[in-house]
């Protein structure tokens, strides 16, 4: 019974984490696309070097954030999986 509850908690935690990552990625994508829209609206001769550089920095920041968040999610799910496996081994040892 406890194992089923642990697994339900684990699955719920993973689902919640993935939903949050999806929300963050969506917001980053909206910001990035809005920034690109602003740049595209300007005429080519009016775009200054700072605007292009800022756009490049924003895109780089968005990609790095996505990588870091993905690594954090992977690490969290691995840690929770190890915790669940350890609890299962402990319960088997107590039974046996």
Backbone as a ProteinNet text record, in pm:
[ID]
protein_1_A
[PRIMARY]
XXXXXXXXXXXXXXXXXXXXXXXXXXXXXXXXXXXXXXXXXXXXXXXXXXXXXXXXXXXXXXXXXXXXXXXXXXXXXXXXXXXXXXXXXXXXXXXX
[TERTIARY]
82.5	0	87.3	190.1	280.4	356	392	464.6	379.3	250.7	161.4	148.3	140.1	130.3	259.4	373.9	502.7	511.3	468.4	474.7	379.4	260.2	166.1	223.7	287.9	351.7	464.2	542	652.2	599	496.7	439.5	377.9	310.8	253	358.9	467.9	577.7	642.3	664	723.9	630.4	501.8	404.9	403.6	403.8	403.3	530.1	644	770.9	768.7	720.5	715.7	618.7	507.6	414.1	479.6	554.5	622.7	727.9	803.4	904.2	836.8	724.3	652.2	606.2	554.9	512.1	628.9	742.7	859.8	908.7	916.2	958.4	862.7	732.9	634.8	655.2	676	699.9	827.6	932.8	1057.7	1039.2	963.8	939	859	760.4	680.8	768.4	854.2	944.1	1038.6	1093.4	1186.6	1116.9	997.9	925.8	882.8	843.2	807.4	928.4	1042.9	1165.5	1198.6	1183.1	1210.9	1111.5	986.9	885.2	920.8	965.4	1004.7	1119.6	1215.4	1329.5	1286.6	1198.4	1155	1071.5	1002.1	920.1	1006.1	1121.8	1209	1267.4	1295.4	1361.3	1505.4	1560.3	1695.3	1796.7	1782.9	1881.6	1866.6	1755.3	1736.1	1782.9	1810.3	1852.8	1996.5	2015.6	2149.7	2216.8	2344.1	2420.8	2381.8	2344.7	2306.5	2180.8	2086.4	1962.2	1990.3	2075.8	2111.8	2185	2274.3	2348.5	2254.3	2161	2064.6	1978.5	1940.4	1861.7	1942.2	2068.7	2156	2170.8	2188.2	2200.2	2071.9	1957.5	1830.1	1812.1	1845	1832.8	1927.8	2049.6	2146.5	2098.5	2046.9	1995	1879	1789.5	1674.7	1720.8	1816.2	1865.9	1937.1	2019.6	2088.2	1989.2	1885.8	1783.2	1714.6	1682.6	1617.1	1707.6	1835.9	1930.4	1941.1	1954.4	1968	1841.3	1725.5	1600.3	1582.1	1620	1609.7	1701.4	1822.8	1914.7	1862.3	1801.7	1744.5	1629.8	1546.4	1435.7	1489.3	1590.1	1648.7	1707	1780.2	1841.2	1734.8	1629.8	1522.1	1453.1	1420.9	1351.2	1442.1	1571.4	1664	1672.5	1682.3	1689	1562.5	1446.7	1321.3	1310.7	1362.4	1361.6	1449.4	1565.7	1656.3	1590.1	1524.5	1455.5	1346.4	1271.1	1164.4	1223.3	1333.6	1396.6	1450	1510.7	1563.1	1450.1	1340	1225.7	1172.6	1170.5	1122	1216.1	1347.1	1444.2	1431.3	1413.2	1396.2	1272.3	1163.8	1040.4	1056.3	1133.2	1157.5	1245.1	1341.1	1428.6	1349.6	1257.3	1177.5	1082.6	1034.1	944.2	1019.5	1139.3	1215.8	1297.5
-119.2	0	126.2	125.5	240.5	257.6	146.6	153.3	218.9	184.5	244.8	394.8	434.5	577.1	649.3	585.3	645	663.8	563.4	572.4	680.2	690	795.1	933	949.3	1077.1	1108.1	1005.5	1022.7	1063.8	993.4	1024	1163.7	1200.5	1333.9	1442.5	1416	1512.5	1532	1422.5	1431	1506.7	1475.9	1543.8	1693.1	1729.6	1870.9	1940.9	1874.8	1933.2	1955	1858	1870.7	1981.1	1995.8	2103.6	2239.6	2254	2381.1	2411.1	2309.1	2328.6	2371.4	2308.2	2344.7	2490.3	2533.4	2672.2	2768.5	2736.8	2823.9	2829	2712.8	2710.5	2791.7	2782.1	2856.8	3006.8	3050.2	3193	3241.1	3160.6	3198.9	3207.8	3115	3117	3241.2	3278.9	3398.7	3523.2	3533.2	3648.8	3654.1	3539.4	3535.6	3574.4	3520.2	3551.8	3697.9	3753.6	3895.4	3981	3945.5	4019	4012.7	3896.3	3881.6	3962.3	3967.1	4044.6	4192.6	4242.6	4383.2	4413.3	4322.9	4343.7	4339.9	4247.2	4234.7	4353.6	4420.3	4535.1	4653.4	4662.5	4775.7	4754.2	4862.3	4852.2	4810	4743.7	4689.2	4799.3	4913.1	5020.3	5087.4	5066.1	5127	5037.2	4912.1	4821.5	4854.5	4882.1	4913.7	4787.7	4795.5	4680.6	4636.3	4731.2	4695.5	4609.1	4637.8	4561.2	4417.6	4402.4	4268.1	4193.7	4261.6	4199.6	4161.3	4249.8	4219.3	4098.6	4091.6	3977.1	3848.1	3855.1	3738.6	3696.7	3793	3761.5	3699	3751.8	3697.5	3553.5	3529.4	3393.5	3298.3	3343.2	3260.4	3231.3	3333.2	3316.3	3216.7	3226.1	3134.6	2990.2	2970.1	2834.6	2779	2860.4	2815.1	2782.7	2864.5	2836.5	2703.6	2678.8	2552.7	2434.1	2447.3	2338.9	2315.5	2422	2408.7	2349	2397	2344.4	2197.2	2161	2020.3	1934	1981	1905.4	1894.8	2001.4	1996.3	1896.5	1893.3	1797.1	1654.7	1632	1497.9	1457.2	1548.4	1518.2	1490.6	1571.9	1554.2	1420.2	1385.3	1258.3	1141.2	1152.5	1044.6	1028.8	1140.8	1133.9	1072.6	1111.4	1055.7	907.4	868.5	727	645.3	698	628.7	618.7	727.4	726.4	618	610.2	510.3	369.2	346.4	213.7	177.5	273.2	246.8	210.9	282	249.8	110.4	74.5	-58.4	-166.7	-142.8	-240.5	-253.4	-140.7	-145.5	-226.2	-202.8	-274.8	-424.7	-460.5	-602.7	-664.8	-588.7	-640.1	-662.1	-569.9	-585.3	-703.5	-730.5	-844.4	-975.7	-977	-1101.8	-1128
0	0	0	85.6	91.6	-39.3	-102	-228.8	-336.4	-339.2	-438	-413.9	-286.4	-255.2	-291.6	-264.3	-301.5	-451.7	-525.6	-671.6	-722.6	-664.3	-703.3	-675.8	-559.8	-526.8	-624.7	-658.7	-753.4	-890.2	-937	-1068.1	-1069.4	-961.9	-953.7	-951.8	-883.9	-876.7	-1013.7	-1084.2	-1218.2	-1311.9	-1305.1	-1391.3	-1362	-1234.8	-1195.8	-1245.8	-1231.2	-1276.9	-1427.4	-1501.1	-1646.8	-1689.8	-1618.7	-1650.2	-1629.1	-1519.9	-1492.7	-1600	-1640.2	-1745	-1874.7	-1908.2	-2028.5	-2022.9	-1906.1	-1890.9	-1910.7	-1851.4	-1863	-2007.1	-2074.6	-2214.6	-2301.4	-2272.8	-2350.4	-2332.5	-2208.2	-2184.6	-2252.6	-2246.2	-2313.1	-2464	-2519.2	-2663.9	-2703.2	-2621.7	-2651.2	-2646.5	-2545.1	-2535	-2654.4	-2690.4	-2802.4	-2932.5	-2957.2	-3079.9	-3084.1	-2970.5	-2966.6	-3000.9	-2945.2	-2973.8	-3123	-3181.9	-3324.8	-3408.8	-3364.2	-3435	-3434.1	-3320.2	-3309.8	-3405.4	-3411.8	-3500.5	-3646.5	-3681.2	-3820.7	-3865.7	-3772.7	-3808.6	-3852.6	-3799.6	-3835.2	-3973.7	-4038	-4167.7	-4145.3	-4244.3	-4231.9	-4202.3	-4264.9	-4243.9	-4108.1	-4036.1	-3905.2	-3790.6	-3821.7	-3715.6	-3679	-3554.7	-3507.6	-3455.9	-3440.8	-3396.1	-3255.3	-3169.1	-3032.4	-3030	-3118.5	-3122.5	-3165.2	-3264.5	-3310.3	-3199.3	-3130.7	-3021.1	-2906.6	-2873	-2767	-2804.8	-2930.7	-2977.6	-2965.2	-3002.4	-2991	-2845.4	-2754.7	-2612.4	-2558.4	-2599.8	-2553.9	-2602.5	-2728.1	-2781.7	-2709.2	-2683.4	-2611.9	-2470.3	-2403.8	-2267.5	-2265.8	-2362.9	-2368.8	-2388.9	-2477.5	-2503.1	-2379.6	-2315.3	-2193.8	-2082	-2067.3	-1966.2	-1993.7	-2118.6	-2153.6	-2120.5	-2150.3	-2120.2	-1970.1	-1894.2	-1748.2	-1687.2	-1729.9	-1676.1	-1711.6	-1833.1	-1872	-1785.9	-1761.7	-1676.8	-1533.6	-1483	-1348.5	-1339.9	-1441.8	-1443.4	-1448.5	-1531.7	-1540.8	-1406.1	-1342.5	-1212.4	-1106.7	-1106.1	-1007.5	-1025.3	-1149.5	-1172.6	-1140.3	-1166.7	-1131.7	-980.4	-908.6	-761.8	-704.6	-757.5	-708.5	-742.1	-859.5	-896.2	-803.6	-768.1	-675.4	-537.9	-493.4	-364.3	-364.6	-474.7	-482.4	-480.4	-551.9	-554.6	-415.8	-345.6	-210.9	-115	-123.9	-37.4	-67.2	-194.4	-231.4	-178.2	-187.7	-135	16.8	86.2	231.6	270.3	197.5	231.3	203.6	100.6	72.8	181.3	231.2	337.1	466.4	495.7	617.7	606.9	487	467.2	475.6	410.5	396.6	516.8
[MASK]
++++++++++++++++++++++++++++++++++++++++++++++++++++++++++++++++++++++++++++++++++++++++++++++++

